[in-house]
Amino acid sequence: VQATGNNVPTIYDVASRAGVSIATVSRVLNGRSNGSTASYAQVMEAVEVLGFVPNGSARGLSKGLKRVIGIVYGGGPATDELLAIEEESLLFTDSVVRGAEAGAQKQGYSLLLSGAPAGAVGALTGKVDGLVLLDQVLPERRVAPLAKRVPVVLLAGSGRSRAAVTVRVDNEVAMAGVVEHLVGRHGRRRLAFVSGLDASPDSVTRARSFLAGAVAAGASVEPLADWAADWTSAGAVEVARARLQSGAPLPEAIACANDQMAIGIVHALGRAGVRIPNDIAVVGFDDIPVSRHLSPPLTTVRQPSRQLGATAVEVLIDMVEGRPPARRDIVLPTELQVRASCGCRPEGAAPVDSWQIAL
Amino acid sequence: VQATGNNVPTIYDVASRAGVSIATVSRVLNGRSNGSTASYAQVMEAVEVLGFVPNGSARGLSKGLKRVIGIVYGGGPATDELLAIEEESLLFTDSVVRGAEAGAQKQGYSLLLSGAPAGAVGALTGKVDGLVLLDQVLPERRVAPLAKRVPVVLLAGSGRSRAAVTVRVDNEVAMAGVVEHLVGRHGRRRLAFVSGLDASPDSVTRARSFLAGAVAAGASVEPLADWAADWTSAGAVEVARARLQSGAPLPEAIACANDQMAIGIVHALGRAGVRIPNDIAVVGFDDIPVSRHLSPPLTTVRQPSRQLGATAVEVLIDMVEGRPPARRDIVLPTELQVRASCGCRPEGAAPVDSWQIAL
DNA sequence: TTGTAAGCGTTATCAC
DNA sequence: GTGATAACGCTTACAA
C-alpha cells in the first residue's frame, strides 16, 4: 500500500548481482546471447530473484520505440449529454477496443486507451508509437498533422483519407442487403431509417445507402429528419414516440443505424401495441451480444467488431515498424444476421406470432 | 501514411529556433517561467510552428513518472470459450474502464488497457506508474509482489487485501435488498440464484449473501449448482433450458449475478411460455444500459460502474504521487433499480400483464 | 562472448 | 531569468 519506496531494481542491480556488465544483462534479456553460457544462467537467476522488470521509459527512449499504440474514441467536449450517449453506444466501440487490445498484445504492444477531446489528441503522440482513431473523433483535415508525427489508422472512416490508412466495413453493401431483405424477401414497401448523430460518417453512409437502395427497389422512405436519433436507445424511444403521436400511418419496416436504437424502437412500438414483426419489421446494425436474446430476437447486420480493432492495430504496427501497408483502404465484410424481428422464422424459433407483445 | 521519417522535433529544435537553451524551453513548457519574458513568447512560437510534443519516454525517464496508469481485466488464458465469455460480460467492465479513463484524464494521466494473462501482468509494471486490477485477474496472493513495484488498487475484490487498496460495491447489502424486495414486497418464497463463474469473488459473494438473506427471511433457495452459469446470456439460457426439462416446479423468483444472465433467463423462460413477472419474477445485477428497454424492463441492482473506475484511478494516482489513501477499503453504494420484471409497476409503465410474452 | 561508452530527449541542479 | 551539465535506465556500436 505504501508509496513504493524507490527500491525498484535496475539493470545495474541485476548486473552486479550476476557479476556481469549491464550490456550482458541487456543482451540476455533481449535474446541476443547464446542461452547456454554461464553468464546467461547467472543473469536469469538475478532477474528472477530481484524481480527485475525493465523500465519502459528508458527502453522506449533508447530504442525509439515505446511499444505502445493509442486508440482514441469519442472525443469532442465531454458534456453530460455526450457522456450519456457514450455510455449507451459503448457496446460496439468496446468490442472494437477488445479486438485492438488482443491484436496489440499478440505483437507485444500495449494499448493506450483515450477519450481525449479532439484538441488533446496531439499530445498523445508523445506517448505512443501509433494511433488508431475511431469514427467521429477527428475531422479528416485534422488527421494530416497527426500523421506527420506517428502513423495513423482510421477506424470506420470514409476510406478516402489521404493522410491515413482506413479500416472499415462496407456500409453500402450492408445496407443494400438490408433493403433487399426487407423489400425483396418480405415485400415491405414503406420504410423508415433511424439515424445516429449527423456528425458520424457511419450514420450518414448507412442512411444514404439505405435510401438509394430503397428508391432503386421501388420502395419509399420517410423523411430522414422524422427518424433522426442519436445512437442511443433512449433517443430512439423519443423519436418513435413523437412519430407515433403524429398519427400518420406507420411504415412497414424500420432499419436502424445501430442495435441500441433498434432496441429502443422495438420497446417504444411494443408499448404502443404495435406488433413486431407482424405490423412493423425492425432491423438493427452491429449485432451486439444481447441482440439475439431480445423479444423478438433482432435481425441485424453483423460487423466483425473485434476483427476491425485487431486489423487496425495489426496494420498500424506494420507501419510503426516500417512495413508499408499493402492497402490503404481495408474493407471487412458484414453479414446479415437473420433472426425474427424482420418477419423471418429462423430454424428452431417459435412462430412469428409468439414474439408479439400483447397490450 | 509513410513510416514517419524520423523528423519529429525535439526540445533542441525548439530551443535553437527560439534562440534559447533547452533549459529555458523546458521551464516554459512546465510553467516554471514568468510568462511575460521575451523568451517565453519565442519558445511558444517555436513550439507552435514546429508542432513540438514532448517525448513521453524521455520525460518519464527523467521525472520517474510516466503519467500512465494501467488497468487489467480478464486475464487467464485466452481460450475461445473465455473469449466468448469476455465478449458478453463486457458491458459492466467497459463501463468501469470508461470511468477509469475519465478519472485518469482529469488528472493528466493516460490509461493503459490490458487483458494480459496473469503471468504477464508483472511485465506491465515497467510501463505504468500504478495498476488497477479488476475482479478475477489475479489471485490475492499474487498481488503482493506486484504491489512492491507499483501501487495497486483492486477493483471489486474482497476488501480484505493486505497488499493493495480495494474499491468495491457492497454485494452483501445489495443482495439483502434484492431478497427483501422479492420476499418482503412480493411474497415470493421459492427462489433461485443464477451465478457467474466460480472463480469470481463477486459471483461467490452475491450468491452467498442471497442465500443467507433468503434463509433468514424464511424463503427457500434451489441448489446453486442447478443454476450455475458463466456470466453470459447464452450460459443462462442453457441453465434455464436444463432446469425446464427437469420437469420440477419452477421457483417463484430468480435473482441473477448480472444483467446479461437475467436477459438469458427471461429469454429462455419466455420462449417456454412462462410469464414474467406473473409466473416468475426476475432480477438482475449491474443495470447495464439496455436493461430498461427490455420486455419487461429489468429490475436490477444498479452499480455505479463508471464511478467505481474513476474512484479506483483517483485513489491510485494519490498513491502514485505519494499521498497515502485515507481508507484501504472503499465501498460504493448500490441501489435497487425497480422496474417491471420483479412484478412492480413503475410509474408510467403499462400494467404488468402487458409484459407477458404470449406463446 | 564480453565490457566500455555513447547516446536517446527530458528535467533539474547548479553557477552565473 | 538563463544556460551549461549531470542524471534517468536502457540499447547498441565498438573494442577487446
GROMACS .gro file of C-alpha atoms in nm, chain B residues 69-336:
model
  268
  428ILE     CA    1  -0.182   0.405  -1.516
  429GLY     CA    2  -0.266   0.052  -1.620
  430ILE     CA    3  -0.594  -0.128  -1.588
  431VAL     CA    4  -0.612  -0.502  -1.628
  432TYR     CA    5  -0.923  -0.703  -1.697
  433GLY     CA    6  -0.995  -1.065  -1.776
  434GLY     CA    7  -0.662  -1.228  -1.758
  435GLY     CA    8  -0.628  -1.601  -1.761
  436PRO     CA    9  -0.559  -1.799  -2.075
  437ALA     CA   10  -0.744  -1.664  -2.377
  438THR     CA   11  -0.922  -1.978  -2.482
  439ASP     CA   12  -1.201  -1.940  -2.732
  440GLU     CA   13  -1.450  -2.014  -2.463
  441LEU     CA   14  -1.318  -1.741  -2.242
  442LEU     CA   15  -1.315  -1.505  -2.536
  443ALA     CA   16  -1.683  -1.560  -2.585
  444ILE     CA   17  -1.750  -1.504  -2.220
  445GLU     CA   18  -1.545  -1.194  -2.216
  446GLU     CA   19  -1.730  -1.071  -2.520
  447GLU     CA   20  -2.059  -1.095  -2.342
  448SER     CA   21  -1.964  -0.986  -1.997
  449LEU     CA   22  -1.814  -0.677  -2.146
  450LEU     CA   23  -2.080  -0.431  -2.054
  451PHE     CA   24  -2.005  -0.376  -1.690
  452THR     CA   25  -1.630  -0.397  -1.725
  453ASP     CA   26  -1.624  -0.148  -2.005
  454SER     CA   27  -1.829   0.099  -1.817
  455VAL     CA   28  -1.573   0.073  -1.540
  456VAL     CA   29  -1.295   0.126  -1.790
  457ARG     CA   30  -1.464   0.437  -1.923
  458GLY     CA   31  -1.486   0.572  -1.575
  459ALA     CA   32  -1.123   0.494  -1.517
  460GLU     CA   33  -1.024   0.668  -1.836
  461ALA     CA   34  -1.220   0.977  -1.742
  462GLY     CA   35  -1.065   0.978  -1.396
  463ALA     CA   36  -0.717   0.944  -1.536
  464GLN     CA   37  -0.765   1.207  -1.800
  465LYS     CA   38  -0.887   1.455  -1.545
  466GLN     CA   39  -0.553   1.434  -1.368
  467GLY     CA   40  -0.345   1.436  -1.682
  468TYR     CA   41  -0.276   1.064  -1.684
  469SER     CA   42  -0.334   0.813  -1.959
  470LEU     CA   43  -0.490   0.470  -1.930
  471LEU     CA   44  -0.309   0.160  -2.047
  472LEU     CA   45  -0.565  -0.110  -2.107
  473SER     CA   46  -0.458  -0.470  -2.083
  474GLY     CA   47  -0.613  -0.812  -2.095
  475ALA     CA   48  -0.280  -0.972  -2.023
  476PRO     CA   49  -0.286  -1.322  -1.882
  477ALA     CA   50  -0.198  -1.342  -1.513
  478GLY     CA   51   0.161  -1.433  -1.590
  479ALA     CA   52   0.217  -1.122  -1.795
  480VAL     CA   53   0.085  -0.864  -1.554
  481GLY     CA   54   0.423  -0.825  -1.390
  482ALA     CA   55   0.580  -0.703  -1.711
  483LEU     CA   56   0.327  -0.424  -1.724
  484THR     CA   57   0.478  -0.260  -1.419
  485GLY     CA   58   0.756  -0.132  -1.638
  486LYS     CA   59   0.516   0.071  -1.846
  487VAL     CA   60   0.295   0.225  -1.582
  488ASP     CA   61   0.305   0.418  -1.258
  489GLY     CA   62   0.029   0.218  -1.096
  490LEU     CA   63  -0.209  -0.066  -1.163
  491VAL     CA   64  -0.583  -0.122  -1.128
  492LEU     CA   65  -0.674  -0.490  -1.123
  493LEU     CA   66  -1.029  -0.595  -1.199
  494ASP     CA   67  -1.207  -0.877  -1.029
  495GLN     CA   68  -1.068  -1.214  -1.112
  496VAL     CA   69  -0.744  -1.118  -1.284
  497LEU     CA   70  -0.507  -1.231  -1.011
  498PRO     CA   71  -0.544  -1.444  -0.700
  499GLU     CA   72  -0.487  -1.233  -0.392
  500ARG     CA   73  -0.155  -1.388  -0.305
  501ARG     CA   74  -0.007  -1.281  -0.636
  502VAL     CA   75  -0.073  -0.914  -0.591
  503ALA     CA   76   0.178  -0.861  -0.311
  504PRO     CA   77   0.485  -0.895  -0.536
  505LEU     CA   78   0.324  -0.656  -0.782
  506ALA     CA   79   0.245  -0.405  -0.514
  507LYS     CA   80   0.611  -0.392  -0.423
  508ARG     CA   81   0.686  -0.244  -0.762
  509VAL     CA   82   0.394  -0.009  -0.817
  510PRO     CA   83   0.087   0.090  -0.618
  511VAL     CA   84  -0.207  -0.140  -0.685
  512VAL     CA   85  -0.580  -0.090  -0.649
  513LEU     CA   86  -0.813  -0.388  -0.658
  514LEU     CA   87  -1.150  -0.331  -0.816
  515ALA     CA   88  -1.429  -0.548  -0.681
  516GLY     CA   89  -1.208  -0.762  -0.465
  517SER     CA   90  -1.300  -0.896  -0.128
  518GLY     CA   91  -1.187  -0.584   0.052
  519ARG     CA   92  -0.956  -0.788   0.268
  520SER     CA   93  -0.634  -0.745   0.076
  521ARG     CA   94  -0.326  -0.661   0.277
  522ALA     CA   95  -0.113  -0.559  -0.015
  523ALA     CA   96  -0.348  -0.330  -0.202
  524VAL     CA   97  -0.630  -0.084  -0.164
  525THR     CA   98  -0.972  -0.211  -0.263
  526VAL     CA   99  -1.255  -0.024  -0.431
  527ARG     CA  100  -1.579  -0.215  -0.444
  528VAL     CA  101  -1.950  -0.229  -0.402
  529ASP     CA  102  -2.128  -0.382  -0.107
  530ASN     CA  103  -2.258  -0.704  -0.254
  531GLU     CA  104  -2.395  -0.817   0.079
  532VAL     CA  105  -2.616  -0.515   0.127
  533ALA     CA  106  -2.720  -0.524  -0.235
  534MET     CA  107  -2.833  -0.884  -0.225
  535ALA     CA  108  -3.008  -0.831   0.105
  536GLY     CA  109  -3.208  -0.563  -0.070
  537VAL     CA  110  -3.297  -0.800  -0.351
  538VAL     CA  111  -3.417  -1.065  -0.107
  539GLU     CA  112  -3.617  -0.812   0.089
  540HIS     CA  113  -3.785  -0.693  -0.229
  541LEU     CA  114  -3.862  -1.037  -0.364
  542VAL     CA  115  -3.973  -1.194  -0.038
  543GLY     CA  116  -4.091  -0.898   0.166
  544ARG     CA  117  -4.251  -0.691  -0.103
  545HIS     CA  118  -4.368  -0.955  -0.349
  546GLY     CA  119  -4.410  -1.251  -0.120
  547ARG     CA  120  -4.212  -1.493  -0.331
  548ARG     CA  121  -4.078  -1.774  -0.119
  549ARG     CA  122  -3.929  -2.029  -0.351
  550LEU     CA  123  -3.619  -1.871  -0.500
  551ALA     CA  124  -3.320  -1.944  -0.722
  552PHE     CA  125  -2.992  -1.771  -0.787
  553VAL     CA  126  -2.808  -1.775  -1.117
  554SER     CA  127  -2.437  -1.748  -1.053
  555GLY     CA  128  -2.143  -1.644  -1.271
  556LEU     CA  129  -1.809  -1.819  -1.285
  557ASP     CA  130  -1.696  -1.982  -0.962
  558ALA     CA  131  -1.361  -1.812  -0.980
  559SER     CA  132  -1.514  -1.471  -0.937
  560PRO     CA  133  -1.532  -1.329  -0.586
  561ASP     CA  134  -1.821  -1.112  -0.698
  562SER     CA  135  -2.030  -1.406  -0.803
  563VAL     CA  136  -1.949  -1.603  -0.492
  564THR     CA  137  -2.026  -1.318  -0.257
  565ARG     CA  138  -2.354  -1.239  -0.426
  566ALA     CA  139  -2.463  -1.600  -0.415
  567ARG     CA  140  -2.369  -1.640  -0.052
  568SER     CA  141  -2.542  -1.322   0.056
  569PHE     CA  142  -2.855  -1.407  -0.137
  570LEU     CA  143  -2.866  -1.748   0.021
  571ALA     CA  144  -2.813  -1.616   0.371
  572GLY     CA  145  -3.073  -1.344   0.327
  573ALA     CA  146  -3.329  -1.583   0.187
  574VAL     CA  147  -3.287  -1.829   0.467
  575ALA     CA  148  -3.317  -1.553   0.723
  576ALA     CA  149  -3.636  -1.436   0.553
  577GLY     CA  150  -3.785  -1.780   0.566
  578ALA     CA  151  -3.762  -1.843   0.193
  579SER     CA  152  -3.604  -2.139   0.019
  580VAL     CA  153  -3.335  -2.133  -0.249
  581GLU     CA  154  -3.281  -2.409  -0.501
  582PRO     CA  155  -2.938  -2.576  -0.503
  583LEU     CA  156  -2.693  -2.326  -0.651
  584ALA     CA  157  -2.549  -2.598  -0.870
  585ASP     CA  158  -2.876  -2.622  -1.059
  586TRP     CA  159  -2.845  -2.264  -1.171
  587ALA     CA  160  -2.471  -2.227  -1.217
  588ALA     CA  161  -2.392  -2.031  -1.531
  589ASP     CA  162  -2.092  -1.835  -1.657
  590TRP     CA  163  -2.184  -1.464  -1.666
  591THR     CA  164  -2.321  -1.491  -2.023
  592SER     CA  165  -2.672  -1.475  -2.164
  593ALA     CA  166  -2.610  -1.790  -2.360
  594GLY     CA  167  -2.495  -1.974  -2.050
  595ALA     CA  168  -2.807  -1.867  -1.863
  596VAL     CA  169  -3.025  -1.984  -2.148
  597GLU     CA  170  -2.867  -2.327  -2.123
  598VAL     CA  171  -2.918  -2.344  -1.750
  599ALA     CA  172  -3.280  -2.240  -1.780
  600ARG     CA  173  -3.344  -2.495  -2.052
  601ALA     CA  174  -3.194  -2.773  -1.848
  602ARG     CA  175  -3.394  -2.672  -1.546
  603LEU     CA  176  -3.711  -2.653  -1.754
  604GLN     CA  177  -3.656  -3.005  -1.878
  605SER     CA  178  -3.623  -3.146  -1.531
  606GLY     CA  179  -3.997  -3.103  -1.502
  607ALA     CA  180  -3.984  -2.998  -1.140
  608PRO     CA  181  -4.195  -2.699  -1.043
  609LEU     CA  182  -4.014  -2.374  -1.112
  610PRO     CA  183  -3.916  -2.121  -0.846
  611GLU     CA  184  -4.125  -1.809  -0.798
  612ALA     CA  185  -3.837  -1.571  -0.834
  613ILE     CA  186  -3.489  -1.579  -0.983
  614ALA     CA  187  -3.206  -1.345  -0.899
  615CYS     CA  188  -2.903  -1.328  -1.127
  616ALA     CA  189  -2.543  -1.229  -1.062
  617ASN     CA  190  -2.552  -0.995  -1.363
  618ASP     CA  191  -2.791  -0.849  -1.618
  619GLN     CA  192  -2.674  -1.050  -1.914
  620MET     CA  193  -2.773  -1.371  -1.742
  621ALA     CA  194  -3.106  -1.219  -1.643
  622ILE     CA  195  -3.166  -1.143  -2.008
  623GLY     CA  196  -3.090  -1.503  -2.097
  624ILE     CA  197  -3.324  -1.630  -1.827
  625VAL     CA  198  -3.608  -1.405  -1.939
  626HIS     CA  199  -3.549  -1.513  -2.296
  627ALA     CA  200  -3.547  -1.885  -2.227
  628LEU     CA  201  -3.843  -1.880  -1.991
  629GLY     CA  202  -4.041  -1.657  -2.223
  630ARG     CA  203  -3.987  -1.899  -2.507
  631ALA     CA  204  -4.122  -2.176  -2.288
  632GLY     CA  205  -4.439  -1.986  -2.220
  633VAL     CA  206  -4.351  -1.873  -1.872
  634ARG     CA  207  -4.489  -1.528  -1.799
  635ILE     CA  208  -4.257  -1.277  -1.643
  636PRO     CA  209  -4.310  -1.144  -1.385
  637ASN     CA  210  -4.651  -1.307  -1.333
  638ASP     CA  211  -4.523  -1.661  -1.307
  639ILE     CA  212  -4.165  -1.587  -1.216
  640ALA     CA  213  -4.001  -1.266  -1.106
  641VAL     CA  214  -3.651  -1.200  -1.240
  642VAL     CA  215  -3.392  -0.960  -1.103
  643GLY     CA  216  -3.052  -0.875  -1.247
  644PHE     CA  217  -2.735  -0.704  -1.129
  645ASP     CA  218  -2.535  -0.412  -1.277
  646ASP     CA  219  -2.804  -0.214  -1.460
  647ILE     CA  220  -2.645  -0.214  -1.799
  648PRO     CA  221  -2.791   0.044  -2.038
  649VAL     CA  222  -3.027  -0.186  -2.231
  650SER     CA  223  -3.187  -0.322  -1.916
  651ARG     CA  224  -3.454  -0.058  -1.907
  652HIS     CA  225  -3.556  -0.129  -2.262
  653LEU     CA  226  -3.621  -0.498  -2.233
  654SER     CA  227  -3.960  -0.661  -2.217
  655PRO     CA  228  -4.030  -0.646  -1.938
  656PRO     CA  229  -3.791  -0.375  -1.824
  657LEU     CA  230  -3.547  -0.538  -1.590
  658THR     CA  231  -3.543  -0.478  -1.219
  659THR     CA  232  -3.180  -0.483  -1.119
  660VAL     CA  233  -2.915  -0.363  -0.878
  661ARG     CA  234  -2.752  -0.051  -1.006
  662GLN     CA  235  -2.378  -0.037  -0.959
  663PRO     CA  236  -2.201   0.295  -1.001
  664SER     CA  237  -1.975   0.136  -1.259
  665ARG     CA  238  -1.818   0.450  -1.401
  666GLN     CA  239  -1.764   0.584  -1.057
  667LEU     CA  240  -1.604   0.263  -0.947
  668GLY     CA  241  -1.347   0.304  -1.221
  669ALA     CA  242  -1.297   0.673  -1.160
  670THR     CA  243  -1.254   0.626  -0.788
  671ALA     CA  244  -1.005   0.346  -0.833
  672VAL     CA  245  -0.790   0.563  -1.056
  673GLU     CA  246  -0.823   0.864  -0.832
  674VAL     CA  247  -0.704   0.673  -0.529
  675LEU     CA  248  -0.430   0.511  -0.731
  676ILE     CA  249  -0.297   0.842  -0.853
  677ASP     CA  250  -0.292   0.964  -0.496
  678MET     CA  251  -0.075   0.669  -0.407
  679VAL     CA  252   0.146   0.719  -0.711
  680GLU     CA  253   0.207   1.077  -0.614
  681GLY     CA  254   0.286   0.987  -0.258
  682ARG     CA  255  -0.040   1.078  -0.092
  683PRO     CA  256  -0.138   0.777   0.116
  684PRO     CA  257  -0.506   0.689   0.072
  685ALA     CA  258  -0.735   0.773   0.361
  686ARG     CA  259  -0.902   0.435   0.351
  687ARG     CA  260  -0.780   0.098   0.232
  688ASP     CA  261  -1.124  -0.044   0.161
  689ILE     CA  262  -1.355   0.188  -0.025
  690VAL     CA  263  -1.714   0.080  -0.059
  691LEU     CA  264  -1.952   0.249  -0.300
  692PRO     CA  265  -2.330   0.220  -0.260
  693THR     CA  266  -2.565   0.026  -0.486
  694GLU     CA  267  -2.929   0.094  -0.544
  695LEU     CA  268  -3.214  -0.136  -0.634
   0.00000   0.00000   0.00000
